[in-house]
Coordinates of C-alpha atoms (C1' of nucleotides) in Angstrom, one line a residue:
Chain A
X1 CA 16.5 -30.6 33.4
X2 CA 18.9 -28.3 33.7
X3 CA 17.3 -25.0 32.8
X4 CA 20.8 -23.0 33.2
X5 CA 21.9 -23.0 30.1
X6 CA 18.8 -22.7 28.0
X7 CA 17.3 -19.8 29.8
X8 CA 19.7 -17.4 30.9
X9 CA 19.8 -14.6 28.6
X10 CA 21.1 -11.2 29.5
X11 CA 18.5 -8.0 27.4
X12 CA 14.9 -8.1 28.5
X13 CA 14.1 -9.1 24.7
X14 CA 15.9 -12.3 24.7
X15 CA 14.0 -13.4 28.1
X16 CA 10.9 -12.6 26.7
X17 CA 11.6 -15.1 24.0
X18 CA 12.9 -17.3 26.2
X19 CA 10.1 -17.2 28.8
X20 CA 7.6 -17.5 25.9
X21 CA 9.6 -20.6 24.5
X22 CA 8.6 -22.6 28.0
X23 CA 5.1 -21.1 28.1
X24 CA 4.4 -23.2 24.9
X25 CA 6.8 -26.3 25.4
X26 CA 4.7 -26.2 29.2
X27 CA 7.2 -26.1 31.1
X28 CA 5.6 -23.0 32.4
X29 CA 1.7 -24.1 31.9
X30 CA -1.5 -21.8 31.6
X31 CA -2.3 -21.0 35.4
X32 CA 0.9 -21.2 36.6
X33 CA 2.0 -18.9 39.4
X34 CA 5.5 -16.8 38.7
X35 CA 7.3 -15.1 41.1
X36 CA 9.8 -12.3 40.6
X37 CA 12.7 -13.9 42.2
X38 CA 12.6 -17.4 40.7
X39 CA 12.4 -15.6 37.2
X40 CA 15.3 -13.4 38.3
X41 CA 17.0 -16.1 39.5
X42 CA 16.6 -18.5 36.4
X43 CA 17.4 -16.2 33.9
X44 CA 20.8 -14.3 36.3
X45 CA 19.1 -10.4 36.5
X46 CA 18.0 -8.8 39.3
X47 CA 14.1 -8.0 39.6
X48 CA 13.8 -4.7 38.2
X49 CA 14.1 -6.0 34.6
X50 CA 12.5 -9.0 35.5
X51 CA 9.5 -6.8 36.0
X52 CA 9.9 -4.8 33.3
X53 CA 9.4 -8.7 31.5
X54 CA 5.9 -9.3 33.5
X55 CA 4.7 -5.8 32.6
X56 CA 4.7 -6.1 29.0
X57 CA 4.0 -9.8 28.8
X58 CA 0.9 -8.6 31.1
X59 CA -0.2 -6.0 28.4
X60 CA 0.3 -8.5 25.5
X61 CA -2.2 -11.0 27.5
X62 CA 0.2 -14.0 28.3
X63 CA 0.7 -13.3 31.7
X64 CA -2.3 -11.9 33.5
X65 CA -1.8 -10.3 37.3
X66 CA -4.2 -11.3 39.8
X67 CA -6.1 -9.1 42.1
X68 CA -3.6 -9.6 45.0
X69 CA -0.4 -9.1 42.7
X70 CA 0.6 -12.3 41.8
X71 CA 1.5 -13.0 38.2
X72 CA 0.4 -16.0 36.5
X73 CA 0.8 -17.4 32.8
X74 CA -2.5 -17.2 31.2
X75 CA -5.4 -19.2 30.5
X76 CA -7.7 -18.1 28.4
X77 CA -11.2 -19.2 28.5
X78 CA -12.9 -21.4 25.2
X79 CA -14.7 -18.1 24.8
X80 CA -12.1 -15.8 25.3
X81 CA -10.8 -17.8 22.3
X82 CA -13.1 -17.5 19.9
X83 CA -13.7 -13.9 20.9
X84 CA -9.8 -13.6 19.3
X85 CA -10.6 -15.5 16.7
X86 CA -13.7 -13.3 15.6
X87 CA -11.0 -10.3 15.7
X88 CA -8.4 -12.2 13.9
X89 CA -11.2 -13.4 11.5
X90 CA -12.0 -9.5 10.9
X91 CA -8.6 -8.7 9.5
X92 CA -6.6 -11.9 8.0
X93 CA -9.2 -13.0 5.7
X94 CA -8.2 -9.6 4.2
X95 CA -4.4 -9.3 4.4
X96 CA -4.2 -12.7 2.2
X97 CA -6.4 -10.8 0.0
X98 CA -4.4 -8.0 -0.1
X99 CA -1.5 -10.2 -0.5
X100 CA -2.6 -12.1 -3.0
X101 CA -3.4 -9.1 -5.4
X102 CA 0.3 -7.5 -4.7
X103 CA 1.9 -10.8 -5.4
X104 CA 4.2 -9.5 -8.1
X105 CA 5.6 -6.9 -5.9
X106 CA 6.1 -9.5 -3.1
X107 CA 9.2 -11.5 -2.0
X108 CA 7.4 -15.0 -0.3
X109 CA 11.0 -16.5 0.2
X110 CA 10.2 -16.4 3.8
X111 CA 7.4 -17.7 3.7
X112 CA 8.9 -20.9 1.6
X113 CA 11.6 -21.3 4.2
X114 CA 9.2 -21.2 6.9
X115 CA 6.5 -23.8 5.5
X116 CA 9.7 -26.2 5.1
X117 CA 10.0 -25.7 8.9
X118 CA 6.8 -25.9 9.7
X119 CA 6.7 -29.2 7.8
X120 CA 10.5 -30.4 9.4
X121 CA 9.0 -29.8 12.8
X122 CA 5.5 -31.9 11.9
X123 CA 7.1 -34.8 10.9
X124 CA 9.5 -35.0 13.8
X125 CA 7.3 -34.7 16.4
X126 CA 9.0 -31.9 18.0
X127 CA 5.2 -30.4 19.5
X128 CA 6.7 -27.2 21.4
X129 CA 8.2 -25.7 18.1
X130 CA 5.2 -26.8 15.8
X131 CA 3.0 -24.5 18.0
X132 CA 5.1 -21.5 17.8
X133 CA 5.5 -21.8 14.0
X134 CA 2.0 -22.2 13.0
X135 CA 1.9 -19.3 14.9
X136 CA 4.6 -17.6 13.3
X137 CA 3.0 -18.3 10.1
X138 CA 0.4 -15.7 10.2
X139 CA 3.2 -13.5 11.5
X140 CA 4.7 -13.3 8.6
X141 CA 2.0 -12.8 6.3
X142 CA 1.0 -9.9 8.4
X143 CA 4.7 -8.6 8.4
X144 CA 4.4 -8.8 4.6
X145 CA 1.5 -6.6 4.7
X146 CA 4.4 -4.0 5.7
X147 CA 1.8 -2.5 7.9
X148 CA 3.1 -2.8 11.2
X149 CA -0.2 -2.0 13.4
X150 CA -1.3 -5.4 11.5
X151 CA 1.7 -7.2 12.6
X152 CA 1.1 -6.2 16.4
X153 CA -2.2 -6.6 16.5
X154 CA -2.1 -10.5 15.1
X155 CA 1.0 -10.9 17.3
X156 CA -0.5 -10.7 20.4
X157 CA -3.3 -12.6 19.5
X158 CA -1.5 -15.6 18.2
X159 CA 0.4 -16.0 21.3
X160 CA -2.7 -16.6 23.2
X161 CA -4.5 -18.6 20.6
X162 CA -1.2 -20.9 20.6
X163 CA -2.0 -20.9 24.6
X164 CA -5.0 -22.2 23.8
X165 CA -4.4 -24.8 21.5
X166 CA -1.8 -26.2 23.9
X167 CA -4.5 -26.1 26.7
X168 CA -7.7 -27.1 24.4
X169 CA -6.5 -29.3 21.9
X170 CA -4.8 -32.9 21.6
X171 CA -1.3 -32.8 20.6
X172 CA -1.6 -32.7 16.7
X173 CA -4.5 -32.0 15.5
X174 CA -4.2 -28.4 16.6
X175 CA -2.7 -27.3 13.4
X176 CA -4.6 -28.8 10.5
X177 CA -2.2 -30.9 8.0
X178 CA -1.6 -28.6 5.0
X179 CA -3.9 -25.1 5.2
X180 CA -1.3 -23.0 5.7
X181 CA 0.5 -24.3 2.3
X182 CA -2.5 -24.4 0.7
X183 CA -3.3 -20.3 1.9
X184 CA 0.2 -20.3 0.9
X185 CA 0.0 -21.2 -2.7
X186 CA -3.4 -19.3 -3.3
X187 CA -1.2 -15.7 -2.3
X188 CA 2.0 -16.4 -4.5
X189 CA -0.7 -17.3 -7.2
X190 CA -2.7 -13.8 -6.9
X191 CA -5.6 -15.6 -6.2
X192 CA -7.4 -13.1 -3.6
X193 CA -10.3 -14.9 -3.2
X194 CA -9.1 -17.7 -2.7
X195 CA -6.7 -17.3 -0.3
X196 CA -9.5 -14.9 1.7
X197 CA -12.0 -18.0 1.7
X198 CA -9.1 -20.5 2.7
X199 CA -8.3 -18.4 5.7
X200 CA -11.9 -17.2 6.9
X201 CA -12.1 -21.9 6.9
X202 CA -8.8 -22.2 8.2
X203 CA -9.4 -19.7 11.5
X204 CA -13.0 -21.9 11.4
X205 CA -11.0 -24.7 11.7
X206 CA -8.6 -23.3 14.4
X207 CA -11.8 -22.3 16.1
X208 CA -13.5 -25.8 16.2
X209 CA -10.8 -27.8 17.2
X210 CA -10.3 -26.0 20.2
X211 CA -14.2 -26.0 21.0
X212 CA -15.3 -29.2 20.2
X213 CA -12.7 -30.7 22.0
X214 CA -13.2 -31.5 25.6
X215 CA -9.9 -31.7 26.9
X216 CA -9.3 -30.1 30.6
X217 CA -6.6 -28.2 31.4
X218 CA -5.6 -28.8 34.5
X219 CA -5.0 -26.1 37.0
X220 CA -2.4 -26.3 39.6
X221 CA -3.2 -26.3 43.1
X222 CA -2.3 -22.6 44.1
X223 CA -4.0 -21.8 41.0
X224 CA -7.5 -23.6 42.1
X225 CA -7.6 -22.0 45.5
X226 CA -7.6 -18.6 43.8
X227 CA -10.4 -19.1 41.3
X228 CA -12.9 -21.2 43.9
X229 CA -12.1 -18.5 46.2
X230 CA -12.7 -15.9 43.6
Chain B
X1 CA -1.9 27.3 36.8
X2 CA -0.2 25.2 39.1
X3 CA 0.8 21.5 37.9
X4 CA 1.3 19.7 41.4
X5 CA -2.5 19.6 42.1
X6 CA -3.3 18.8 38.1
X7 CA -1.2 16.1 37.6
X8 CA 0.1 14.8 40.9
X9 CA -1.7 11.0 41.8
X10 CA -0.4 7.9 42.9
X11 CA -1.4 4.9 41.1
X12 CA 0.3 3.8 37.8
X13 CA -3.1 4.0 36.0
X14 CA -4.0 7.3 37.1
X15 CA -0.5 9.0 36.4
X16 CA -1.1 7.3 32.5
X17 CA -4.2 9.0 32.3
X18 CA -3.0 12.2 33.6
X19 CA 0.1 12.3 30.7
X20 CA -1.9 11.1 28.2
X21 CA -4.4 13.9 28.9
X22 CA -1.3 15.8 28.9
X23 CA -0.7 15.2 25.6
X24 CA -3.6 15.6 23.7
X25 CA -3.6 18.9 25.5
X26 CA -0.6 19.4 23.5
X27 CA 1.6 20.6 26.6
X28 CA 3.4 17.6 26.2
X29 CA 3.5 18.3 22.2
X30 CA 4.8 15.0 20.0
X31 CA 8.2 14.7 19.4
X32 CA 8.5 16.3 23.1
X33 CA 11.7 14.7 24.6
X34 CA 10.6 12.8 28.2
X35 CA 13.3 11.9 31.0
X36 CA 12.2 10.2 33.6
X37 CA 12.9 12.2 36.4
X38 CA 11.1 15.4 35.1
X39 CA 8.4 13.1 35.2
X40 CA 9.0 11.8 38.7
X41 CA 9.2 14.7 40.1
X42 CA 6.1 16.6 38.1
X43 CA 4.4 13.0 39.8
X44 CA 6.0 12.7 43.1
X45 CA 6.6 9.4 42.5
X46 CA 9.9 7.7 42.0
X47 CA 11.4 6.9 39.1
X48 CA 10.8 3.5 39.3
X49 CA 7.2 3.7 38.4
X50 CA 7.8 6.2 35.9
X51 CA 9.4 3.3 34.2
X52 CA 6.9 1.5 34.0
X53 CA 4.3 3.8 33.1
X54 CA 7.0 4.5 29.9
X55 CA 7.0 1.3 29.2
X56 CA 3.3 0.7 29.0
X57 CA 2.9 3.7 26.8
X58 CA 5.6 2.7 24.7
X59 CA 4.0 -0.8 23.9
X60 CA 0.9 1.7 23.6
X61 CA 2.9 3.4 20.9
X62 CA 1.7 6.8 22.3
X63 CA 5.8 7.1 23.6
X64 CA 8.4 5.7 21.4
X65 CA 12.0 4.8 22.4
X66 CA 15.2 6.7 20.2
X67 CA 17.8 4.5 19.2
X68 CA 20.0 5.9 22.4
X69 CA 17.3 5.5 25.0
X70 CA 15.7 8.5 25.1
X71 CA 11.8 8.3 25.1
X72 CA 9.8 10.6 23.2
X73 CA 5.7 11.7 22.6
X74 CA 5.0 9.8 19.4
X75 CA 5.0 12.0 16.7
X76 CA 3.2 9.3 13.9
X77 CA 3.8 10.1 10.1
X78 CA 0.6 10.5 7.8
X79 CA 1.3 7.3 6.3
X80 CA 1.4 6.0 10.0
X81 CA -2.0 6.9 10.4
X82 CA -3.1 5.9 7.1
X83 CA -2.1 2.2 8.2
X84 CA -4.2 2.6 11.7
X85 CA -7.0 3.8 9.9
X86 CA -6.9 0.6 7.5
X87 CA -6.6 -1.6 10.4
X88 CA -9.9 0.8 11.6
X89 CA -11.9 0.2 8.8
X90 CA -11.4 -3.5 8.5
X91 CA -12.7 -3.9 12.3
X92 CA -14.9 -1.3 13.4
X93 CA -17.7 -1.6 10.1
X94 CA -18.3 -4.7 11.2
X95 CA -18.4 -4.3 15.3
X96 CA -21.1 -1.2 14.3
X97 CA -22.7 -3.8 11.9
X98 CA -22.9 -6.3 14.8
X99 CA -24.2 -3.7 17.2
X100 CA -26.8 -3.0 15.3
X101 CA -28.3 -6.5 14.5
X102 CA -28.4 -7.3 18.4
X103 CA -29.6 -3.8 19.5
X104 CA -32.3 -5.2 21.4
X105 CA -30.2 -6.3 23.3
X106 CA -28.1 -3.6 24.3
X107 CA -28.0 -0.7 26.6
X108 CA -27.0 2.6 25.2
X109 CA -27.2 4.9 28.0
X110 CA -23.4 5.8 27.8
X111 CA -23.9 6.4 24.0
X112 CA -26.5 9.0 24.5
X113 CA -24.5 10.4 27.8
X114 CA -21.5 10.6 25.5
X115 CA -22.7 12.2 22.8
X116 CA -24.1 14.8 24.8
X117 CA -20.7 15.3 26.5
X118 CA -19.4 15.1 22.9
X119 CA -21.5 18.1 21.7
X120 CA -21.0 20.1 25.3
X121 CA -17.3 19.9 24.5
X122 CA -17.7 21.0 20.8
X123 CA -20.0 24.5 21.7
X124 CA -17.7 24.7 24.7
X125 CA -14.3 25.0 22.3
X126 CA -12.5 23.2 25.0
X127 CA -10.3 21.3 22.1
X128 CA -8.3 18.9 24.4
X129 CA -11.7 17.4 26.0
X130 CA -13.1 17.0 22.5
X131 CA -10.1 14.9 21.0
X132 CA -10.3 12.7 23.6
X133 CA -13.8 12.2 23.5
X134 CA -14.4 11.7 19.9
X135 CA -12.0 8.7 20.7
X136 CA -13.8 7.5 23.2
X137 CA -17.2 7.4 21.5
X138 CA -15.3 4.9 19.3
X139 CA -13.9 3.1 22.5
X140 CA -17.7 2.9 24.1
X141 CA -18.8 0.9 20.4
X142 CA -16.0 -1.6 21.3
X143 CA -16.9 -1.9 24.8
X144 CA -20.7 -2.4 23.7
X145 CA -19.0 -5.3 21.3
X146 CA -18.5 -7.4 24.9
X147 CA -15.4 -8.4 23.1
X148 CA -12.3 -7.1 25.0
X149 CA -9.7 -7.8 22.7
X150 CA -11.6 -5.3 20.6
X151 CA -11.6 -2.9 23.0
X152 CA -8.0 -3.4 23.2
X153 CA -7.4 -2.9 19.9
X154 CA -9.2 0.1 19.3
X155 CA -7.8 1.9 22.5
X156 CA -4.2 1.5 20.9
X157 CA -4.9 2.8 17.4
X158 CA -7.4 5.7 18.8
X159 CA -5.2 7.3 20.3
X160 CA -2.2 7.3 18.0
X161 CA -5.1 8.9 15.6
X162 CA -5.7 11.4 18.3
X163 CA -2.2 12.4 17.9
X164 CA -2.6 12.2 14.3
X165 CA -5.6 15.1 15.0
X166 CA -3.5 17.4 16.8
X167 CA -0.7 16.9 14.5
X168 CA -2.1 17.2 11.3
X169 CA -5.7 19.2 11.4
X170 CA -6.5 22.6 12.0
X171 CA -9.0 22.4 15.2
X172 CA -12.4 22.1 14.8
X173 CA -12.1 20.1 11.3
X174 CA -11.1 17.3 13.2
X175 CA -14.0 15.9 14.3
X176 CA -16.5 16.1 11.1
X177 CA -19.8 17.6 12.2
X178 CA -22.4 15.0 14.2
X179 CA -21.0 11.9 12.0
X180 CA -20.9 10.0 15.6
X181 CA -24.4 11.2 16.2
X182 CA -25.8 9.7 12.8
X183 CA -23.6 6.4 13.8
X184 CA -25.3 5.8 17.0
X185 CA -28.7 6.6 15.6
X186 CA -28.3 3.8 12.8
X187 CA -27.3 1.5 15.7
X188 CA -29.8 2.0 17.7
X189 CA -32.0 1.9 15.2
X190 CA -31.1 -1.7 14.1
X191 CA -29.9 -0.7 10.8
X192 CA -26.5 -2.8 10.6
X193 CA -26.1 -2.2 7.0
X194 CA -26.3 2.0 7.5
X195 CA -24.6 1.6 10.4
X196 CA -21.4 0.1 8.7
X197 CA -21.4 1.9 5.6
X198 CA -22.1 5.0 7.8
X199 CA -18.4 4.0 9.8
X200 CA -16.4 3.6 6.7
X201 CA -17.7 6.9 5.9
X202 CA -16.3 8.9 9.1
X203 CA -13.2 6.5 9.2
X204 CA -12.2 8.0 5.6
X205 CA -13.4 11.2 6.4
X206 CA -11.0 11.2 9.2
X207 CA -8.1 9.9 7.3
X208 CA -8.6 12.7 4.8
X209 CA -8.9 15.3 7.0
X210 CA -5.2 14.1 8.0
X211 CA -3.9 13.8 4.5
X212 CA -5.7 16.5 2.9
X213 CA -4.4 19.3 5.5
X214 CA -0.8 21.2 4.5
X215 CA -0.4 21.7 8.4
X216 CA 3.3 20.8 8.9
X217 CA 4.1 19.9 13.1
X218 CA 6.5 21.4 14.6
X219 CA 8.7 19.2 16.7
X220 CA 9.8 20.3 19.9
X221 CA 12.8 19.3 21.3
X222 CA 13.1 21.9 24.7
X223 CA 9.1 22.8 25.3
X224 CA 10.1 21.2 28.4
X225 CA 12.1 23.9 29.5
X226 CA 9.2 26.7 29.0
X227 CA 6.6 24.3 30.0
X228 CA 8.2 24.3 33.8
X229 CA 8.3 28.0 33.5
X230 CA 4.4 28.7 33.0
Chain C
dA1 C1' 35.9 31.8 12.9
dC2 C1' 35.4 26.9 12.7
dA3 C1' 36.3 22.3 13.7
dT4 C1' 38.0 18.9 17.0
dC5 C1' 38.7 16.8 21.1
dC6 C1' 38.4 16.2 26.0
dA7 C1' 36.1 16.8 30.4
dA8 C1' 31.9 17.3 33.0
dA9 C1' 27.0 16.9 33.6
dA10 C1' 23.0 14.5 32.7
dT11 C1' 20.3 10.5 31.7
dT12 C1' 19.2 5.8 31.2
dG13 C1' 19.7 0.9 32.7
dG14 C1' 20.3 -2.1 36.4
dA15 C1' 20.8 -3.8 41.5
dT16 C1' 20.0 -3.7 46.2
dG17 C1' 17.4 -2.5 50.5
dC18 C1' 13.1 -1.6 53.0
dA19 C1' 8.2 -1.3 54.1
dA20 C1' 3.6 -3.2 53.5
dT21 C1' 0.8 -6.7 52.1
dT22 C1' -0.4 -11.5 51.5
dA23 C1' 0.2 -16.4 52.0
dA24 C1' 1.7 -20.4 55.0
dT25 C1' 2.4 -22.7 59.2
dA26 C1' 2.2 -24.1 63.6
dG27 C1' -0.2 -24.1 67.8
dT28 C1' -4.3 -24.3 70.7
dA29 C1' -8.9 -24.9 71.9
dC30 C1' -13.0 -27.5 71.2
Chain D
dG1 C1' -9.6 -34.7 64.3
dT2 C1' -11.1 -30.1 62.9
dA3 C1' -11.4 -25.3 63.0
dC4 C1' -9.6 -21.0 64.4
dT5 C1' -5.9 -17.8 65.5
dA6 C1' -1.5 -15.9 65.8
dT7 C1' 3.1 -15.9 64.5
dT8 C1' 6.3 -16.4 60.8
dA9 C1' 7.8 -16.6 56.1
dA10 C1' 7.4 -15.0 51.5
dT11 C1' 6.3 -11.8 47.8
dT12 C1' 5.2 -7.6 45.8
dG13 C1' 5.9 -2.6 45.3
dC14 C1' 8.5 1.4 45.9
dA15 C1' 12.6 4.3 46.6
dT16 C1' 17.3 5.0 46.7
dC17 C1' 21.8 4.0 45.0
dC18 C1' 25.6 2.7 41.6
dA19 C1' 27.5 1.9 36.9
dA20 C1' 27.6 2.8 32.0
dT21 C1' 26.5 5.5 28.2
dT22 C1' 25.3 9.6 26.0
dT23 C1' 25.0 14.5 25.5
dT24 C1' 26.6 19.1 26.5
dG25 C1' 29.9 22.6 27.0
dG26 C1' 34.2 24.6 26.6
dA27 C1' 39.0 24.8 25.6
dT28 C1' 42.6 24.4 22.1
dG29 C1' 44.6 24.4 17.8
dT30 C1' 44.5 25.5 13.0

DNA sequence: ACATCCAAAATTGGATGCAATTAATAGTAC
DNA sequence: GTACTATTAATTGCATCCAATTTTGGATGT
């Protein structure tokens, strides 16, 4: 595969995107070692921005530095899952709420244009971009909550939820058929309660998928030196 | 007083501390203009690291970027930290709630220690020392929570409010009376509901405090230059 | 006196080079 | 054949250096 064309991209932005792109299509999998220099030389910068990349993926969680230095892409634990989902179960429950009882002051064409994606990318099978938009999903409600600490703070804790569905769950019953159309509907309706309850089940659902299921992710062999030895 | 031995360290982590603490001290006031080598040099370091640290605190939101690259203290809007404290009230109730029904379990020595230090601070009048730590009493509750995505969380928006106190309120209103003291008695205690009810409480109390108060900041543009010459 | 434009200084963004630390490998002794 | 050690390779972290952009200051013309 020719990686060339599809990674290189010039502002730091863009190879964050990039970079998180593979992460989820695993092409870069949860415990994977990256180096400075291959990154610099896949994507054509020179290390210093490359860093720059790894620091802030670092803070958002997806990459996580070892004790020694080396970068690696995540992999969070089952618990350090549902620990995010209890935070994320705090807050979303209320922004559909919210949502739901602004509906007349709301514009959901977004969100209609991104269920029709969502649903393009479940029927054709295409499993790397189905991830990132359920993920996405819940990004945009919280962007329509126009608070911006919201959006952040459900932003980073997607990503690694998506991490671990990719690592937890098989292939497609991560995302469950229809909730987020039917969370959706409950909103545009200004049905608060509704579209609360649906989300406080549909993070439930998220949740138990990814612990019930007893799929291993396998760690790569630099990786399992580090946390026997550790 | 001479700077070099105050703020001069090494490590990354330590020379974030040592600016943060900077700026709730209001010597590096928000809206204060940072270039990075005014800050390499008041670290010794080079300006290499500086970057980074500027990144960090960017994500952090306690530095923000201008459109033309130049990096400035945060100086966050009322309605800024209106939308923190929502975020607040929609997670920490419930972490003080939580607390509470499993304070068998817990230890609470660095409650008590704090508070003590919280109140030493408060008779003392040393204002900088007392912003910080009336965050960090909150930060300690999220650390007692065992969930470090919480923790997380809170230390972001903490200390953008903390900014929002040194902004917005005239000094020793900031910080209403011994609300952290009654807090950590209901938890203690075992009384979740008091304990969350008793949260929401101080979290609006602080958020009127903010909006309530006429005090309009003063953006500084060239304290730098005076700031060398003390 | 005020506005405009050009030159010079400053500042950010990025790349390269160097030292120190860590991992890998080969070689030797048992 | 295995374990241990020493040498070598590789990687991170930091500092300096170079280019590109922005800001400042002043000169000029109206």
């Amino acid at each position: 595969m020719n990686e060339d064309q599809n990674l290189r991209g010039k502002t730091e932005r863009e190879i964050r995107q990039k970079l998180l792109q593979a992460i989820f299509e695993l092409r870069m999998p949860p415990g994977a070692r990256l180096t400075e220099s291959v990154l610099a030389d896949a994507f054509d910068v020179s290390r210093t921005v490359i860093r720059l990349v790894i620091a802030r993926m670092t803070q958002d969680g997806v990459l996580v530095k070892r004790p020694n230095g080396a970068t690696c892409v995540a992999s969070p634990t089952r618990s350090e899952i549902s620990q995010i989902l209890r935070v994320r179960r705090m807050v979303e429950p209320e922004i559909a709420g919210d949502l739901a009882r602004s509906y007349k002051k709301l514009s959901f064409a977004p969100i209609v244009e991104h269920l029709r994606k969502e649903e393009l990318a479940r029927t054709s099978g295409s499993y790397g971009d189905l991830v990132r938009l359920t993920g996405e999903f819940h990004l945009h409600l919280a962007e329509l909550s126009g608070n911006r600490f919201l959006f952040n703070l459900i932003y980073q804790l997607q990503a690694l939820v998506c991490l671990g569905v990719v690592m937890y769950t098989n292939t497609e019953i991560a995302c469950p058929e229809d909730e987020h159309r039917q969370i959706a509907d409950s909103i545009m309706s200004g049905d608060d309660e509704s579209a609360a309850e649906l989300m406080v089940h549909h993070l439930d659902h998220v949740e138990e998928n990814i612990l019930s299921s007893s799929k291993q992710h396998i760690h790569f062999n630099e990786t399992l030196k580090w946390l026997s030895g550790e």
